[in-house]
Short mmCIF file of C-alpha atoms and ligand atoms in Angstrom, two decimals:
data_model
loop_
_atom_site.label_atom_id
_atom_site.label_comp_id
_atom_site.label_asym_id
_atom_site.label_seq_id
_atom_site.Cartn_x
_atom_site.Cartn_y
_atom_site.Cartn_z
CA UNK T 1 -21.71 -1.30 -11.22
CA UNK T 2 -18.51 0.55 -12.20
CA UNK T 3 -18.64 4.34 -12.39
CA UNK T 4 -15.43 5.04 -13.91
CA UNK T 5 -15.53 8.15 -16.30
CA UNK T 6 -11.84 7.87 -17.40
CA UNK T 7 -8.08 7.53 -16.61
CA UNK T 8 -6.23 10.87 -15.99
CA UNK T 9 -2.23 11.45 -15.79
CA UNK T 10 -0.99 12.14 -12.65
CA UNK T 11 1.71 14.72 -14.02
CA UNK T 12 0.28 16.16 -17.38
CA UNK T 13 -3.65 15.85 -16.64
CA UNK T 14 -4.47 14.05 -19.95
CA UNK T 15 -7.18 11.98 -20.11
CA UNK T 16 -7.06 8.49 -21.08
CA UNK T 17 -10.43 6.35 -22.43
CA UNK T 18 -11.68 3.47 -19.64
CA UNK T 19 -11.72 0.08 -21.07
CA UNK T 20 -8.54 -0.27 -22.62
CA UNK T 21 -5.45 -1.78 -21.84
CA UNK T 22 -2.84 1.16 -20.14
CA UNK T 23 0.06 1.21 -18.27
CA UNK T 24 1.84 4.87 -17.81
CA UNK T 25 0.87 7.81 -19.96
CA UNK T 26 3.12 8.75 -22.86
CA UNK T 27 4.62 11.54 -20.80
CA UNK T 28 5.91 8.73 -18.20
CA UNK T 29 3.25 9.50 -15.56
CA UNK T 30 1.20 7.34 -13.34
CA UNK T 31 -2.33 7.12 -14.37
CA UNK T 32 -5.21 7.39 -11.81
CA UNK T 33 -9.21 6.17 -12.24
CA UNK T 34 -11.61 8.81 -12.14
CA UNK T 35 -14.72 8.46 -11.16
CA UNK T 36 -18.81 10.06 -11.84
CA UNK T 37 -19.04 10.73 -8.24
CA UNK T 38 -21.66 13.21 -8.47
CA UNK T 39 -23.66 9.91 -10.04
CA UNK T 40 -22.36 7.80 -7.58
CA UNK T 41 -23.49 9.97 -4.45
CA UNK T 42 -26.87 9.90 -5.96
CA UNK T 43 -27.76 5.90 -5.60
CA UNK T 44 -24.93 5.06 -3.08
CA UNK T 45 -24.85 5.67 0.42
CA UNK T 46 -22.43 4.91 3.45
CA UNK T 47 -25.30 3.35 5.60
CA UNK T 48 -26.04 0.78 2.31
CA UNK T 49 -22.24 -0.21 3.37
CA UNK T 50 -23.47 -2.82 5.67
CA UNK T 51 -25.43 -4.80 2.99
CA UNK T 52 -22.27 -5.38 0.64
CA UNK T 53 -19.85 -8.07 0.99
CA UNK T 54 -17.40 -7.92 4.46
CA UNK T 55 -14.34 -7.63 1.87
CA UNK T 56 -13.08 -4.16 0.07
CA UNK T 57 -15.79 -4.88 -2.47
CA UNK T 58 -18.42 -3.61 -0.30
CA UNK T 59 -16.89 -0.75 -2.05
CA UNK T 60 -17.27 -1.42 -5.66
CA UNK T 61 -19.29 1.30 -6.84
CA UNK T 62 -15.77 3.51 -6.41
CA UNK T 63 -13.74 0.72 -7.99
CA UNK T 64 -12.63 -0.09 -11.83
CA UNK T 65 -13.74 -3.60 -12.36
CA UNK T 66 -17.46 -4.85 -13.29
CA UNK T 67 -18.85 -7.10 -10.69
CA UNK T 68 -18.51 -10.60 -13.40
CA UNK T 69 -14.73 -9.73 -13.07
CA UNK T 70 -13.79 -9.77 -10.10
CA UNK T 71 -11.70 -12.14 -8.33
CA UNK T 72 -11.50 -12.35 -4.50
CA UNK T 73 -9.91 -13.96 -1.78
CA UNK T 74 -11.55 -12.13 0.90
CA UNK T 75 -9.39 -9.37 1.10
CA UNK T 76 -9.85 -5.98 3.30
CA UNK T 77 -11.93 -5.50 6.25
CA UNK T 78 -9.03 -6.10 8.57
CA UNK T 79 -9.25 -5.72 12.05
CA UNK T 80 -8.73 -2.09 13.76
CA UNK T 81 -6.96 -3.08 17.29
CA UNK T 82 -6.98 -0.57 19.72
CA UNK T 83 -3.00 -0.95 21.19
CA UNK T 84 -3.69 0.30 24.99
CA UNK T 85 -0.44 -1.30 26.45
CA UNK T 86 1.87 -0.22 23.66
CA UNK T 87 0.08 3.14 24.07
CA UNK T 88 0.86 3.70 27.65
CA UNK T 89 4.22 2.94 26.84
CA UNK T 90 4.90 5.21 24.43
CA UNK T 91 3.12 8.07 25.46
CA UNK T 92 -0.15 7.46 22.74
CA UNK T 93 -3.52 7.90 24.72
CA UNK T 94 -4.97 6.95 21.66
CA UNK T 95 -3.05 4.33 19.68
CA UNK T 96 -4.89 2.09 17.29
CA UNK T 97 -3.22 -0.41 14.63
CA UNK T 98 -5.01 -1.72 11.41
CA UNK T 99 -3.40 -5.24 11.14
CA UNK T 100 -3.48 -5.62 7.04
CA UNK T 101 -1.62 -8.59 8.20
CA UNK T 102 -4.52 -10.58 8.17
CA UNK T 103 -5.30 -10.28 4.29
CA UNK T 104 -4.66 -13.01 1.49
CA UNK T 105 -1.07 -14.00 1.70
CA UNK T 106 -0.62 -12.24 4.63
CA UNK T 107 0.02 -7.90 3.49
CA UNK T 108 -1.92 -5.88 2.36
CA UNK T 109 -0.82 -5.86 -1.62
CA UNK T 110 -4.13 -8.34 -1.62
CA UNK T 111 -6.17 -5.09 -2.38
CA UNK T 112 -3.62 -4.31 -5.01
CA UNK T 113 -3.56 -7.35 -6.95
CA UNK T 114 -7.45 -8.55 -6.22
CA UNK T 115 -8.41 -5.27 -8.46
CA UNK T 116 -5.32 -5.26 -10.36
CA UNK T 117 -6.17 -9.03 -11.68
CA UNK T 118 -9.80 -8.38 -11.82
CA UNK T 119 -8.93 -5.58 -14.27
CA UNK T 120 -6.84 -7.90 -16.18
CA UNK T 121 -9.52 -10.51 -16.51
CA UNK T 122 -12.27 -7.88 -17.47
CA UNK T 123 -9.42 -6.48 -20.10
CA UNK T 124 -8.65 -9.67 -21.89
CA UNK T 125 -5.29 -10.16 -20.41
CA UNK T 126 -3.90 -13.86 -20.28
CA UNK T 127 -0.36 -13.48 -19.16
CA UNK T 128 0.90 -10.80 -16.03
CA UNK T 129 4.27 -9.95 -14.80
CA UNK T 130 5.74 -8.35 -11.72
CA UNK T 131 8.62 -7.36 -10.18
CA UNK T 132 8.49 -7.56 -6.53
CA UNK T 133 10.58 -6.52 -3.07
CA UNK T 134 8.14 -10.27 -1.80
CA UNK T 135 4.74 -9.31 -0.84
CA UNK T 136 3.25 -7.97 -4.18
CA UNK T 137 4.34 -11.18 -6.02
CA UNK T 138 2.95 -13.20 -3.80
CA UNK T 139 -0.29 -11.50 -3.58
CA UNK T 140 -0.08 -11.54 -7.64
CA UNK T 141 0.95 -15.10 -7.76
CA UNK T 142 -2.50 -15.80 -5.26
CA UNK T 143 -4.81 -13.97 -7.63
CA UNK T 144 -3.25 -15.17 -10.68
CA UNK T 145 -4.26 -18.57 -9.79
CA UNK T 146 -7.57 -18.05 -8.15
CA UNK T 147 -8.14 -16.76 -12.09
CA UNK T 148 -6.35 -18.82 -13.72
CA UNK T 149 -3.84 -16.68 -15.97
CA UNK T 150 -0.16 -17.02 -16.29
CA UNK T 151 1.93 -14.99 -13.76
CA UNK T 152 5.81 -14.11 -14.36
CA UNK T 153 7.64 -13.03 -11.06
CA UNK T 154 10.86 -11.35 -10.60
CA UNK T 155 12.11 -10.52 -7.01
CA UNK T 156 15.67 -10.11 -5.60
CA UNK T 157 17.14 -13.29 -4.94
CA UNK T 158 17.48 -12.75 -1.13
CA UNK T 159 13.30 -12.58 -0.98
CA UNK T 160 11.95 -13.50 2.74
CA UNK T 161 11.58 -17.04 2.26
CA UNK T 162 7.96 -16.92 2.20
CA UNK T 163 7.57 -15.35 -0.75
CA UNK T 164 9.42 -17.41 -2.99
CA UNK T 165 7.27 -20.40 -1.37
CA UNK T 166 4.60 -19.27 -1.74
CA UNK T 167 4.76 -17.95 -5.31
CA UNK T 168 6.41 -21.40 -6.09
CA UNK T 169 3.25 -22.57 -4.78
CA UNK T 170 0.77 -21.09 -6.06
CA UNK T 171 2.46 -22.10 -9.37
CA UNK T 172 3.97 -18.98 -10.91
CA UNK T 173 6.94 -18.83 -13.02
CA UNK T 174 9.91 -17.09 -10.91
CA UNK T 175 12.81 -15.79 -11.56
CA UNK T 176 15.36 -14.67 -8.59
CA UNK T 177 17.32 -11.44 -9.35
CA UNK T 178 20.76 -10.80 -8.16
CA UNK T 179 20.01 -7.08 -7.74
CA UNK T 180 16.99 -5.07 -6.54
CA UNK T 181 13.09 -4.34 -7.23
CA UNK T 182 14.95 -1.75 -9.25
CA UNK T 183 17.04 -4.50 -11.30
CA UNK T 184 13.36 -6.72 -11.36
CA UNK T 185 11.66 -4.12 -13.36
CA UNK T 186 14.02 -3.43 -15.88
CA UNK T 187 13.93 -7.38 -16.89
CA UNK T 188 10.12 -6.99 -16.87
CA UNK T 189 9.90 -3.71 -18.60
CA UNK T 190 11.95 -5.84 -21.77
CA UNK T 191 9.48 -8.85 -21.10
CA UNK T 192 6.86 -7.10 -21.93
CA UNK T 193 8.35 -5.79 -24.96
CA UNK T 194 9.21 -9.34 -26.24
CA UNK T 195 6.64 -12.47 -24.44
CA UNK T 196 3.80 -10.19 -24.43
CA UNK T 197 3.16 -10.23 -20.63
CA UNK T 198 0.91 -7.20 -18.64
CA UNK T 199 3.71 -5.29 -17.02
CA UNK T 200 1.54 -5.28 -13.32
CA UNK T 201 4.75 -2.67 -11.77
CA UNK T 202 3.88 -0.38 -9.08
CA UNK T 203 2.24 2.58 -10.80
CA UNK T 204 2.90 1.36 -13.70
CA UNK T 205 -0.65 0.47 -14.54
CA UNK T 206 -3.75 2.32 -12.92
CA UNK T 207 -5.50 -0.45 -10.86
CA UNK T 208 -3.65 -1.63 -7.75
CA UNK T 209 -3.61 1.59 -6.32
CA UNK T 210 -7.72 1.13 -6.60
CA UNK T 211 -7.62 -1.46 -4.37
CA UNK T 212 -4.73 -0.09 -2.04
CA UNK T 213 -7.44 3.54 -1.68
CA UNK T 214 -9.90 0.97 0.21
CA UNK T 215 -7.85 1.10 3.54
CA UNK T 216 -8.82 4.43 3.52
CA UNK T 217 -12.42 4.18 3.31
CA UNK T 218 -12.15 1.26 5.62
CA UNK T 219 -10.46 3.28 7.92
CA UNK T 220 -13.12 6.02 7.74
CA UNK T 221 -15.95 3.26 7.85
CA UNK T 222 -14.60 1.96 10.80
CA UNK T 223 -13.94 5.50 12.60
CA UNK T 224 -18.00 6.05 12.16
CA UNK T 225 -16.92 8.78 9.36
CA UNK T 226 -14.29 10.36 11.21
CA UNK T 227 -10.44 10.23 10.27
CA UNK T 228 -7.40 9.90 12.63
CA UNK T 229 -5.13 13.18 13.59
CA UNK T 230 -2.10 11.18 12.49
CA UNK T 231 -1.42 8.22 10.32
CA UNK T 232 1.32 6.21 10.36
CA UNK T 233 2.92 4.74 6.71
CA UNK T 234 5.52 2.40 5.95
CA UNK T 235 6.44 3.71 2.70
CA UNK T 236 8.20 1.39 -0.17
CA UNK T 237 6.75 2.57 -3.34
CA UNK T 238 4.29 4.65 -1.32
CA UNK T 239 1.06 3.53 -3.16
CA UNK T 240 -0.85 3.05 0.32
CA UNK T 241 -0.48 6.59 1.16
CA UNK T 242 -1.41 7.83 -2.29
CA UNK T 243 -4.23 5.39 -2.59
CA UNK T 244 -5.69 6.53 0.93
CA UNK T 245 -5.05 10.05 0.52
CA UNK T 246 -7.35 9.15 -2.99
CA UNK T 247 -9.63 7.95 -1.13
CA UNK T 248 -9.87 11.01 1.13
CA UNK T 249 -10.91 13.53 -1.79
CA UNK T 250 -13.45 10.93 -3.26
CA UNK T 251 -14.86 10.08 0.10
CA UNK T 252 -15.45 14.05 0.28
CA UNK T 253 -16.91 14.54 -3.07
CA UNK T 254 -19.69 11.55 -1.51
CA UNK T 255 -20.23 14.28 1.21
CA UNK T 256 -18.82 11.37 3.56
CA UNK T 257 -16.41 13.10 5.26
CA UNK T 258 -15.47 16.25 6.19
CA UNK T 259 -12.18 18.66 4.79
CA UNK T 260 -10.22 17.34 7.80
CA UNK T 261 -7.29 15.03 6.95
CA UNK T 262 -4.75 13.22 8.80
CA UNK T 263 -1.12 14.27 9.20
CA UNK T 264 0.23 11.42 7.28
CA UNK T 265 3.48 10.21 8.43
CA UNK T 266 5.84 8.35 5.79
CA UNK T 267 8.03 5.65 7.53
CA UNK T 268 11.16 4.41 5.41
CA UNK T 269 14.09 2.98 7.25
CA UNK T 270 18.15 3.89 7.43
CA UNK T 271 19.18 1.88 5.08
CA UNK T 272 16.79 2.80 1.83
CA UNK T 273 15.18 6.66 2.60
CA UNK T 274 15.20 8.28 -0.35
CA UNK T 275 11.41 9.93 0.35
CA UNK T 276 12.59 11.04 3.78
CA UNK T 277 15.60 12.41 2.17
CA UNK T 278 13.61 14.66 -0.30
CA UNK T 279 10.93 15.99 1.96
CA UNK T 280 13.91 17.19 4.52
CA UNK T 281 16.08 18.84 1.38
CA UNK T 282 12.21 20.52 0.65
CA UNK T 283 12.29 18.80 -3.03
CA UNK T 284 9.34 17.69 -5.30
CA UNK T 285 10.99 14.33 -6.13
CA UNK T 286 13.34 11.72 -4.85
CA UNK T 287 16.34 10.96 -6.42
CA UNK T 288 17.54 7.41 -6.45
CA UNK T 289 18.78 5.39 -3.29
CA UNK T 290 21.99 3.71 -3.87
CA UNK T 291 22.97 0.49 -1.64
CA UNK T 292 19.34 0.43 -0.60
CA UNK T 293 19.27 -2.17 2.47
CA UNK T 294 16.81 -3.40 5.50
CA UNK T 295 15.12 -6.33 6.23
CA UNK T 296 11.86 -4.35 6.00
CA UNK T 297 12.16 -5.99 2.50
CA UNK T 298 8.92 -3.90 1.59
CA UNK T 299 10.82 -0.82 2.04
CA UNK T 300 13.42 -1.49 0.02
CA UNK T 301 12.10 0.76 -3.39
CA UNK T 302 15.13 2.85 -3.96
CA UNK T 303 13.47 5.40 -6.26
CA UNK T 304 9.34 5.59 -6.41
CA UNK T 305 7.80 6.23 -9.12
CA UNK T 306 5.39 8.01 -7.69
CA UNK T 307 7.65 10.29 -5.33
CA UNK T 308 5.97 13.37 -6.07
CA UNK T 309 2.11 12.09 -4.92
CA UNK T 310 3.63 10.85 -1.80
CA UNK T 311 5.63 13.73 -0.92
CA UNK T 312 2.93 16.37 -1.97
CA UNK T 313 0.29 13.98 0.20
CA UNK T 314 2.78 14.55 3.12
CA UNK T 315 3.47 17.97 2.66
CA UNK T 316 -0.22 18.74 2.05
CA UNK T 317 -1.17 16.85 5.44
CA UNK T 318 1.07 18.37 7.71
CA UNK T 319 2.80 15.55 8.03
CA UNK T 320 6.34 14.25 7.81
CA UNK T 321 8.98 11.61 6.79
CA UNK T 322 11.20 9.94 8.90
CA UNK T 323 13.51 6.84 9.14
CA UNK T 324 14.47 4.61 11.54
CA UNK T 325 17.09 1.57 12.20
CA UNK T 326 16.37 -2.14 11.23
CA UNK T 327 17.46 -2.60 15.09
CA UNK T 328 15.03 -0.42 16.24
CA UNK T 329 12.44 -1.92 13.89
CA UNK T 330 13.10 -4.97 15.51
CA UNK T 331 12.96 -4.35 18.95
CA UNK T 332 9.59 -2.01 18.51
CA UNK T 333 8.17 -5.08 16.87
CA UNK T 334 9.22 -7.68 19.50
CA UNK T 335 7.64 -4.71 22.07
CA UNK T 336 4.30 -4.28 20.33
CA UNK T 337 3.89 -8.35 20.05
CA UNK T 338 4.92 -8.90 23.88
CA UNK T 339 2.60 -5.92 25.07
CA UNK T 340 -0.60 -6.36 22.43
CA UNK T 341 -0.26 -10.21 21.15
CA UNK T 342 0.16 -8.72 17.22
CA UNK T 343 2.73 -10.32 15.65
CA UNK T 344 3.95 -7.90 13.06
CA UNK T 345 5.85 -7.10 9.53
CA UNK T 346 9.10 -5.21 10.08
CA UNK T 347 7.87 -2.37 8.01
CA UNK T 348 4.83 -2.07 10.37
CA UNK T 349 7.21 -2.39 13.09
CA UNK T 350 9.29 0.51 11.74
CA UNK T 351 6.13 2.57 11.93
CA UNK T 352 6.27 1.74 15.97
CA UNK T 353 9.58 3.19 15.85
CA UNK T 354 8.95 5.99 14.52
CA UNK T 355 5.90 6.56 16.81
CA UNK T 356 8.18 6.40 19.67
CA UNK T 357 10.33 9.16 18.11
CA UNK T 358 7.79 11.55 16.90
CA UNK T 359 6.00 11.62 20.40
CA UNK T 360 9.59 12.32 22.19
CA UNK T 361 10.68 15.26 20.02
CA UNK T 362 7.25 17.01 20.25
CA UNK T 363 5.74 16.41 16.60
CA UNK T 364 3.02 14.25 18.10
CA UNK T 365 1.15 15.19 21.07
CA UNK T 366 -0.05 12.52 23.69
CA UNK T 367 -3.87 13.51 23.27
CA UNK T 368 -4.06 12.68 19.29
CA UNK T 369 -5.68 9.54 17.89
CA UNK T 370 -3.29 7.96 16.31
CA UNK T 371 -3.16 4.83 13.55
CA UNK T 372 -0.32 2.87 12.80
CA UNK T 373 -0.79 0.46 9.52
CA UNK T 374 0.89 -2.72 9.64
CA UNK T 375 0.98 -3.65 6.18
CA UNK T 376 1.95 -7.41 6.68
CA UNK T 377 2.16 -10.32 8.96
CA UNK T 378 5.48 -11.10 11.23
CA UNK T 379 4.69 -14.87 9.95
CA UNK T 380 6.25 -14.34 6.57
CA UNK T 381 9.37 -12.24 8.41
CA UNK T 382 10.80 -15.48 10.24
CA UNK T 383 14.44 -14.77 9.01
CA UNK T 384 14.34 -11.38 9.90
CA UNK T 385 12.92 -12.01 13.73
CA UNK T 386 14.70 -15.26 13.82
CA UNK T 387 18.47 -13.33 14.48
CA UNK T 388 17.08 -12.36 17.90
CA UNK T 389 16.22 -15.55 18.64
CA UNK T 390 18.85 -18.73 18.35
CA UNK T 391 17.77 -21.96 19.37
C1 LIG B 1 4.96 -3.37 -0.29
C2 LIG B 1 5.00 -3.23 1.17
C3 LIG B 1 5.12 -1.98 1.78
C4 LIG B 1 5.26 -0.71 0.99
O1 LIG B 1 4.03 -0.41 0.41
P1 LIG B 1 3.79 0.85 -0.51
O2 LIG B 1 2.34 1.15 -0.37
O3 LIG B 1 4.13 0.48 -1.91
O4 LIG B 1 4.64 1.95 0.00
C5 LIG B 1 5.07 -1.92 3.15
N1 LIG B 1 4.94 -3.03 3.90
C6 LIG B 1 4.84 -4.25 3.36
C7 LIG B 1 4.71 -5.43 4.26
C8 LIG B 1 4.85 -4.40 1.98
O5 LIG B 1 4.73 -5.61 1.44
ZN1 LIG B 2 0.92 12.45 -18.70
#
């Protein structure tokens, strides 16, 4: 089924063979999957959509793994929810909210780690490690187990409490960090060197971002073919927005879409900014966030990897970066749940925030149809909603 032609660096253009283990190319940069679309847009069509599976594999012909390897929880195909109330409120005639809430283990890094394990399984690999700010481990803890390999977790030690659960639970081996994602990956990075574990990092090997670049094909499927003006991004480590914006160029090359993109707007809060703080000083990369804190524990990536694809995706859109408070985070999220029954992530909720925001000082216009991802579920956020309310 796979199409893939060959891995290419992100930053030097060299091309690296398919089939073989990778994580970044030699010059440090992030590799991406490239595909024979040409081929592809010969015996694939968007109406043959409907006949594949209601999960981000109905995509597979545009993603790495054969179809023996995969492994799937039902992930993708999450509900687009048109938000009238919080619309009217805000000053959105046209508000909509993809609620990746409803994935395997509750975020949206299920698209990450069903194609990153799937890859792992189709390459041989017995043993995977991860550091995590929560969600990713727990989606990689899930798929781990659903393939049976061994999975090694590091996450800061003040992880939502779901997380650790749930990673305890799916029977992973974890290790809490007294530091941040930042601290995580170091330990992993010298894991790798000496227990011989798949270093599974953001960016750091080719595949999640695969299965992060379905939202935007689902997005598109969903529209009937035709993006948003302006899409909304809570932005950790910022591989939704390069994964979608991905998925853009390919979805073109299919003669699926149109040149048209979305302004994409990158979300990041006070407390941990560093992408909003290089697209304001106008530079290519981001330099690293210290005392990086928010209960959007998602957002909390004080230096991305791949700074430069989300700020050149941003710039490129029209878009723009902005921050907001964890207060305000909270209170748009306790809004959008009272007015539209969604009970969402803080990091989606920061996203409503900055909605709010954009549409007072002008950026936005009333008139534009407008998507807001919320990358997670308010379920696995108790602590963090749980201050506002004390029994
Ligand atoms: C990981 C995470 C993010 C950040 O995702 P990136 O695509 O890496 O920027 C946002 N929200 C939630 C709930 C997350 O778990
Ligand atoms: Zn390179």
């Amino acid at each position: 089924m796979s199409s893939v032609t060959h891995l290419e660096c992100s930053l030097c253009a060299k091309k690296s063979e398919a089939g073989k283990i990778h994580n970044l190319c030699e010059c440090g940069g992030p590799l991406l999957v490239r595909y024979a679309l040409d081929k592809v847009r010969q015996t694939w069509s968007r109406d043959r959509l409907a006949q594949g599976p209601n999960s981000m594999w109905r995509y597979a012909p545009v993603l790495p793994p054969t179809a023996a390897s995969i492994v799937s929880l039902g992930e993708g195909m999450t509900p687009l929810v048109r938000t009238a109330r919080l619309g009217a409120r805000v000053g959105a005639d046209d508000l909509w909210v993809k609620d990746e809430g409803l994935n395997p283990t509750g975020s949206f890094k299920a698209r990450g780690l069903s194609c990153a394990v799937s890859m792992a399984v189709e390459l041989g690999i017995k043993k995977v490690a991860i550091p995590s700010a929560g969600n990713a481990a727990s989606a990689m803890a899930a798929y781990a187990a659903a393939a049976g390999i061994e999975a090694h977790i590091f996450m800061p030690r003040d992880v939502p409490q779901a997380n650790y659960v749930e990673c305890k639970a799916f029977g992973s081996k974890v290790t809490l960090v007294d530091g941040l994602i930042s601290d995580c990956a170091r330990i992993v990075s010298a894991g790798c060197q000496t227990e011989g574990w798949f270093d599974v990092s953001t960016l750091k090997e080719p595949y999640r971002i695969e299965g992060k670049k379905t939202m935007g094909y689902e997005l598109a499927e969903q529209m009937s073919w035709k993006l948003p003006g302006v899409i909304f991004y809570p932005t950790g480590g910022g591989v939704g927005i390069i994964g979608m914006w991905k998925a853009f160029d390919e979805m073109e090359a299919l003669g699926w879409i149109g040149a048209q993109r979305p302004k994409m707007i990158a979300v990041q809060v006070e407390g941990c900014q560093p992408v909003v703080r290089a697209f304001d000083k106008g530079e290519p990369r981001s330099q690293f966030w210290d005392n990086a804190h928010t209960v959007a524990s998602g957002l909390r990536v004080p230096k991305p990897l791949g700074d430069f694809l989300i700020l050149e995706a941003v710039r490129k859109s029209g878009g723009t970066a902005i921050a907001v408070s964890d207060d305000e985070l909270i209170d748009a999220g306790l809004q959008l749940a009272a007015d539209e029954g969604l009970f969402i992530a803080p990091e989606g909720a920061a996203c409503v925030a900055a909605l709010a925001k954009l549409l007072t000082s002008g950026f936005l216009k009333r008139d534009e149809r407008i998507v807001i991802y919320n990358t997670g579920s308010g379920l696995k956020y108790l602590e963090a909603y749980s201050s506002r309310f004390p029994r």
